[in-house]
PDB file of C-alpha atoms in Angstrom:
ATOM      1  CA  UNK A  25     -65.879  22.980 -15.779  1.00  0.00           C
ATOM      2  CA  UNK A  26     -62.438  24.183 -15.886  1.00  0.00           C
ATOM      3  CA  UNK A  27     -62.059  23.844 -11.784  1.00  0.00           C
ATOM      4  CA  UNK A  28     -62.751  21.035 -12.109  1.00  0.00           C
ATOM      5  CA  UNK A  29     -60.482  19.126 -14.574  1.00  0.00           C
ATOM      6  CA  UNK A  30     -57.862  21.639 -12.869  1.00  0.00           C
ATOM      7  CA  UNK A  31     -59.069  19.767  -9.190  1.00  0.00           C
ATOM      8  CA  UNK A  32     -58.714  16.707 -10.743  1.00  0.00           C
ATOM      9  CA  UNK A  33     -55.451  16.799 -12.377  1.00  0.00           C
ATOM     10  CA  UNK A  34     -53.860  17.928  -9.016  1.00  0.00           C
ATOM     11  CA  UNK A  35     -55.351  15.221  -7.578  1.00  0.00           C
ATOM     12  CA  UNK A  36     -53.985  12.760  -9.797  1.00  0.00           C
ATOM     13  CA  UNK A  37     -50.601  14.702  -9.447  1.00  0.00           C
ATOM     14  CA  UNK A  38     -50.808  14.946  -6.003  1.00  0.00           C
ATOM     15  CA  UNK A  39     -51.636  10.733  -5.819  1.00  0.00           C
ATOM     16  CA  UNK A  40     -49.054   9.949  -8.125  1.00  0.00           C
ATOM     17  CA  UNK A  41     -46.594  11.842  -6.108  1.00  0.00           C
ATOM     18  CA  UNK A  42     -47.423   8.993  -2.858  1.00  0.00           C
ATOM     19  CA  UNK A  43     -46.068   6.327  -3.912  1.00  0.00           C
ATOM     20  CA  UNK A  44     -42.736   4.420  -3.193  1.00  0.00           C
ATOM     21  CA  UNK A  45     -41.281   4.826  -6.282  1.00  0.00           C
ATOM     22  CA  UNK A  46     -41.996   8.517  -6.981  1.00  0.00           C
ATOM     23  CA  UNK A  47     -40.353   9.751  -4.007  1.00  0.00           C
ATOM     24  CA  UNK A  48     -37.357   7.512  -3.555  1.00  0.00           C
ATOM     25  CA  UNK A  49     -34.329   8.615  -3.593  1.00  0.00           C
ATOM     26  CA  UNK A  50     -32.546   6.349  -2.239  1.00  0.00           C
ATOM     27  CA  UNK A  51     -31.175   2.842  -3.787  1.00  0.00           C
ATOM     28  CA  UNK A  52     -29.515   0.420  -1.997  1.00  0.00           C
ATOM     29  CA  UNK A  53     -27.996  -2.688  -2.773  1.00  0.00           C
ATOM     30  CA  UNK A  54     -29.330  -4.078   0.523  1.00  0.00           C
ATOM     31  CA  UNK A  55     -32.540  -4.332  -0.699  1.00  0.00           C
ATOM     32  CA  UNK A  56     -32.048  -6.854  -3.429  1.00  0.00           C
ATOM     33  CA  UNK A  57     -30.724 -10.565  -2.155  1.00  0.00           C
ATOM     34  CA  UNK A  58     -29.829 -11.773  -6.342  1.00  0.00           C
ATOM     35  CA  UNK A  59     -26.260 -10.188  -7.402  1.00  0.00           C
ATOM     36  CA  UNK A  60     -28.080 -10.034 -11.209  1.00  0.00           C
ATOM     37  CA  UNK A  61     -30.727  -8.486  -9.953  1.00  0.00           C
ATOM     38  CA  UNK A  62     -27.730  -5.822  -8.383  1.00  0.00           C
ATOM     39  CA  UNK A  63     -26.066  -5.292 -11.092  1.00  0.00           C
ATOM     40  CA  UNK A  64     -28.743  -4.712 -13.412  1.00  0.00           C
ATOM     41  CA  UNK A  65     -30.584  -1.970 -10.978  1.00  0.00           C
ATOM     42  CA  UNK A  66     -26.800  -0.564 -10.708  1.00  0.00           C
ATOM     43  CA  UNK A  67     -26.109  -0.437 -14.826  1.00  0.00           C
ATOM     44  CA  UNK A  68     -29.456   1.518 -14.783  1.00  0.00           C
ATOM     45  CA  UNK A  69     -27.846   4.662 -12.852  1.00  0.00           C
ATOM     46  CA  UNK A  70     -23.966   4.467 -13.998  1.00  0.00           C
ATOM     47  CA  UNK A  71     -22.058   4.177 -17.088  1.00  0.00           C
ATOM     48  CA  UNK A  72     -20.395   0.753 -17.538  1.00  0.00           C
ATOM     49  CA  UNK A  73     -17.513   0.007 -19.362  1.00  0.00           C
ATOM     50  CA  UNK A  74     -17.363  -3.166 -19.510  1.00  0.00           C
ATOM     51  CA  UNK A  75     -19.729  -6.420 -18.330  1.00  0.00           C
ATOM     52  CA  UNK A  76     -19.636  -6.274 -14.550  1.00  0.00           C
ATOM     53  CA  UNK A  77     -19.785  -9.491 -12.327  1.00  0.00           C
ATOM     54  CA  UNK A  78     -20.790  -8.469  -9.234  1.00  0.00           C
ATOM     55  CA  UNK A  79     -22.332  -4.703  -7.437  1.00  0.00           C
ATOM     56  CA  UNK A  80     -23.370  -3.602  -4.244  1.00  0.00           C
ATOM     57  CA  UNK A  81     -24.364   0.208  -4.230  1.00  0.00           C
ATOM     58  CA  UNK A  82     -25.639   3.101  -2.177  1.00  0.00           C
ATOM     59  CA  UNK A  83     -27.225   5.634  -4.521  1.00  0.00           C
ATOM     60  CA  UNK A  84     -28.634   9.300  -3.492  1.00  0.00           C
ATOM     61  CA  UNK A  85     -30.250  11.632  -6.068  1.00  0.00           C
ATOM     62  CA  UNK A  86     -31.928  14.418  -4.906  1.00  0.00           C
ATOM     63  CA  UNK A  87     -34.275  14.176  -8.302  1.00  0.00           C
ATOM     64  CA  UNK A  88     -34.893  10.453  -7.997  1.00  0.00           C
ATOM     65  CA  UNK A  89     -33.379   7.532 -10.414  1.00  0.00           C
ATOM     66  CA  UNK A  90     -34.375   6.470 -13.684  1.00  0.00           C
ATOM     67  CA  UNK A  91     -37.191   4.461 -12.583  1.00  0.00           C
ATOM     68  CA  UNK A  92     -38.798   6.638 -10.288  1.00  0.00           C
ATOM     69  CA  UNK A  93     -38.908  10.264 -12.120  1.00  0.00           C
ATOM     70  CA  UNK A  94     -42.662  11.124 -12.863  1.00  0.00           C
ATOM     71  CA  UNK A  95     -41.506  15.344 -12.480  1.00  0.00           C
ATOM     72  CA  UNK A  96     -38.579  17.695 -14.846  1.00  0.00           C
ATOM     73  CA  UNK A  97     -35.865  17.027 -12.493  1.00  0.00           C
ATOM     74  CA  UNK A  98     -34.630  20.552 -10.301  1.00  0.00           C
ATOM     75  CA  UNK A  99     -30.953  21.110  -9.773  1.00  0.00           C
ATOM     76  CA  UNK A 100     -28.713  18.365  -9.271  1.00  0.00           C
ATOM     77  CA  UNK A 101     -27.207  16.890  -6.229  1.00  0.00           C
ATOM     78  CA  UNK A 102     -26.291  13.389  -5.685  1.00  0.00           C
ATOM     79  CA  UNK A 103     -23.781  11.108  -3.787  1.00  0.00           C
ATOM     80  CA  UNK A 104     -23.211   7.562  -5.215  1.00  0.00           C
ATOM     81  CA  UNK A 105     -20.776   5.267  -3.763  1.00  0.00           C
ATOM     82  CA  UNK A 106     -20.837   1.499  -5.074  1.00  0.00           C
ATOM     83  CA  UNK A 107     -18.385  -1.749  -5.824  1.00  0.00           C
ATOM     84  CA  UNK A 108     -17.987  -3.623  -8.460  1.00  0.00           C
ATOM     85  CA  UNK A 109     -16.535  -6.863  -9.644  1.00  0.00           C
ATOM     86  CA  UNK A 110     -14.987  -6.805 -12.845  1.00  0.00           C
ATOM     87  CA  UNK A 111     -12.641  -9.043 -14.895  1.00  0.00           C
ATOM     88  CA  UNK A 112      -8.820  -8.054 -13.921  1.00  0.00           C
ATOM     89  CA  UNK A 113      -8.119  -7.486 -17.452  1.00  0.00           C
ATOM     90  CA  UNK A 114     -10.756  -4.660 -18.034  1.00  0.00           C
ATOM     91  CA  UNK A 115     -10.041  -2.319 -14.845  1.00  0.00           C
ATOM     92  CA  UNK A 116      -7.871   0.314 -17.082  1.00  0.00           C
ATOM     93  CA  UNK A 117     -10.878   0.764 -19.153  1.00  0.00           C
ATOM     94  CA  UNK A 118     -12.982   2.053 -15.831  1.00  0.00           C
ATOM     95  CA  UNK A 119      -9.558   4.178 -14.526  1.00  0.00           C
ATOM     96  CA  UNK A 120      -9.549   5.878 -18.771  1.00  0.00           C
ATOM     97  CA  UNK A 121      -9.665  10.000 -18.388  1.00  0.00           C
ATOM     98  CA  UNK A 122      -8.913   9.862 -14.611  1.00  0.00           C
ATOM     99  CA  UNK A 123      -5.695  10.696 -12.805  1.00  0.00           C
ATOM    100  CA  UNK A 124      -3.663   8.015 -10.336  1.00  0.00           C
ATOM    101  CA  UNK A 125      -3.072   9.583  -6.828  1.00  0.00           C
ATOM    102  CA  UNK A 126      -1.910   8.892  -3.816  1.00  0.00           C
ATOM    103  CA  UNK A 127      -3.713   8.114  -0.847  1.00  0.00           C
ATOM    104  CA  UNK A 128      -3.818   6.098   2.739  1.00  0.00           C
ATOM    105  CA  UNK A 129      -6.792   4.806   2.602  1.00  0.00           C
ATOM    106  CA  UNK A 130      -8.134   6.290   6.031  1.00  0.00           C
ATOM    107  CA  UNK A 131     -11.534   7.243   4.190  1.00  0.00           C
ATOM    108  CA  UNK A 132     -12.305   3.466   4.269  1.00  0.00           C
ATOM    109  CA  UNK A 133     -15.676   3.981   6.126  1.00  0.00           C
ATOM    110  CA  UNK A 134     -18.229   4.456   3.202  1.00  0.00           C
ATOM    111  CA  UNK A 135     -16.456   1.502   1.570  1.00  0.00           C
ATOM    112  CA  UNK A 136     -16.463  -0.664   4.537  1.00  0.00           C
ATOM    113  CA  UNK A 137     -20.057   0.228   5.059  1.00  0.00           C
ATOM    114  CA  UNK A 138     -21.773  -0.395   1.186  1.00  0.00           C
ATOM    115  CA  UNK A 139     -20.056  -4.359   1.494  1.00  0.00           C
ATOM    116  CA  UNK A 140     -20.760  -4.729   5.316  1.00  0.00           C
ATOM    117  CA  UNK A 141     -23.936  -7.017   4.142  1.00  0.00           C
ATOM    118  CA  UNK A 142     -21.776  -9.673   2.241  1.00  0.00           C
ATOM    119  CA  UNK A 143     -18.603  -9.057   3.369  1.00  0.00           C
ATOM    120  CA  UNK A 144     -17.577 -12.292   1.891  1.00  0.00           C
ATOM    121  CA  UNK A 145     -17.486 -11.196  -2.021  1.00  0.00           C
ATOM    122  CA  UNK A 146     -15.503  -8.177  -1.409  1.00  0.00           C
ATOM    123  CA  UNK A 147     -12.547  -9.875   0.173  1.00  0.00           C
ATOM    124  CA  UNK A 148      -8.974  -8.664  -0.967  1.00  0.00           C
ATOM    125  CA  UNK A 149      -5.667  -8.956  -0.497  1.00  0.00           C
ATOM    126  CA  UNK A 150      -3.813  -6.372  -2.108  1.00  0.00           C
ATOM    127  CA  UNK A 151      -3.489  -2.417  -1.780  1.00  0.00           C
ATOM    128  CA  UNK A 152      -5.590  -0.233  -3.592  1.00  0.00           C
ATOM    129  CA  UNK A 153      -4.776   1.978  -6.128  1.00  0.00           C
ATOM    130  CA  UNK A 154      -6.602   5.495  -5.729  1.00  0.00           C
ATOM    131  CA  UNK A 155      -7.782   7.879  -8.875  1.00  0.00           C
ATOM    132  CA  UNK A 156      -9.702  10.834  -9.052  1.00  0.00           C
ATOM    133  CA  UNK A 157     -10.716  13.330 -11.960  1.00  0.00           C
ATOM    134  CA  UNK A 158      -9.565  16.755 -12.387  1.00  0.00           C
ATOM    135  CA  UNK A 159     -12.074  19.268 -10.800  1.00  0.00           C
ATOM    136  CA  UNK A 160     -14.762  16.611 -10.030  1.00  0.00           C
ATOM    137  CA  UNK A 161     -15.392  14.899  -6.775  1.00  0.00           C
ATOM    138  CA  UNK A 162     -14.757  11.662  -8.118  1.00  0.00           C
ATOM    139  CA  UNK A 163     -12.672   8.685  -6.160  1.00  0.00           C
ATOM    140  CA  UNK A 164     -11.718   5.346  -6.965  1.00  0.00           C
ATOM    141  CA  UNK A 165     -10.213   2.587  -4.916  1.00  0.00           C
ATOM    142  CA  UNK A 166      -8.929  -0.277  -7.690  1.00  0.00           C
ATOM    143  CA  UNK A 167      -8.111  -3.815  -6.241  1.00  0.00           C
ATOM    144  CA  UNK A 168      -6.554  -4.448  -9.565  1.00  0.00           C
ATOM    145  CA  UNK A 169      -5.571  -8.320  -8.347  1.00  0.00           C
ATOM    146  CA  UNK A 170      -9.248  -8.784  -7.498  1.00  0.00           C
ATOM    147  CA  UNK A 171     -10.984  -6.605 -10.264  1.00  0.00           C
ATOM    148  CA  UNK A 172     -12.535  -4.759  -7.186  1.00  0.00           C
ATOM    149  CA  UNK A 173     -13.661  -0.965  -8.118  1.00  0.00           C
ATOM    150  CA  UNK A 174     -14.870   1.160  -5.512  1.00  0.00           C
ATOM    151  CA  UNK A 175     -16.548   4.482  -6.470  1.00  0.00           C
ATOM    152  CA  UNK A 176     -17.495   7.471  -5.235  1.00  0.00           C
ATOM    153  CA  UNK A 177     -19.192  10.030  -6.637  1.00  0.00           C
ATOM    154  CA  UNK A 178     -20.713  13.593  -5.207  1.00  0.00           C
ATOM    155  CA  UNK A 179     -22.256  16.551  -7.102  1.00  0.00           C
ATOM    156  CA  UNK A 180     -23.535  18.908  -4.849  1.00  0.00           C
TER     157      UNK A 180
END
């Protein structure tokens, strides 16, 4: 009797383990067309500071995201890179704790690639202000003008 509730509940962990959701770890802007809908999947995984207008996001976690975990996470590794719109007047409030530095900007290419889908709400016209935070790999590009935040984030 024992085999077999221990047959069954692999099989039910073992099914549960198939699906979409369970596995993914991967999230993508690209795969919702609503900028709510965006913003809200994006609010899920990050910590806001303030009410954010606008997101488009490329998320990797090695253990999954918040809707997705049916397992105790293992050891951490993830690489999240996103943009945000914001209201001009709330940007010092995402750059609090981190330190201004300077930068050329030549790293453009994850940036370029997370907005590539709707170019068109990402325009700006200004230079970007770069930040990071002492002994994380942390970046930030900050359109101030625009209230454009760029983001990375790796934890290996």
């Amino acid at each position: 009797m024992n085999k077999i509730i221990l047959i069954i509940g692999l099989l039910i962990i073992g099914l549960s383990s198939c699906s979409d959701t369970a596995d993914s770890n991967n999230l993508d802007s690209d795969n919702y067309d609503k900028k709510d809908e965006r913003v809200e999947v994006l609010k899920k995984e990050i910590k806001t500071f303030r009410e954010i207008e606008n997101a488009e996001f490329e998320l990797f976690n090695v253990n999954g995201f918040s809707n997705s975990r049916t397992t105790v996470p293992g050891a951490s590794s993830w690489d999240y890179k996103f943009v945000i719109k914001v209201n001009p007047s709330d940007i010092d409030k995402w750059t609090t704790g981190l330190i201004k530095i300077e930068l050329d900007g030549s790293d453009k290419a994850w940036m370029d690639k997370i907005i590539e889908k709707r170019k068109n709400n990402w325009k700006t016209k200004t230079e970007p202000e770069f930040y990071t935070r002492k002994g994380d790999n942390v970046t930030l590009a900050v359109y101030r003008t625009e209230g454009i935040i760029f983001k990375r984030v790796i934890n290996n």
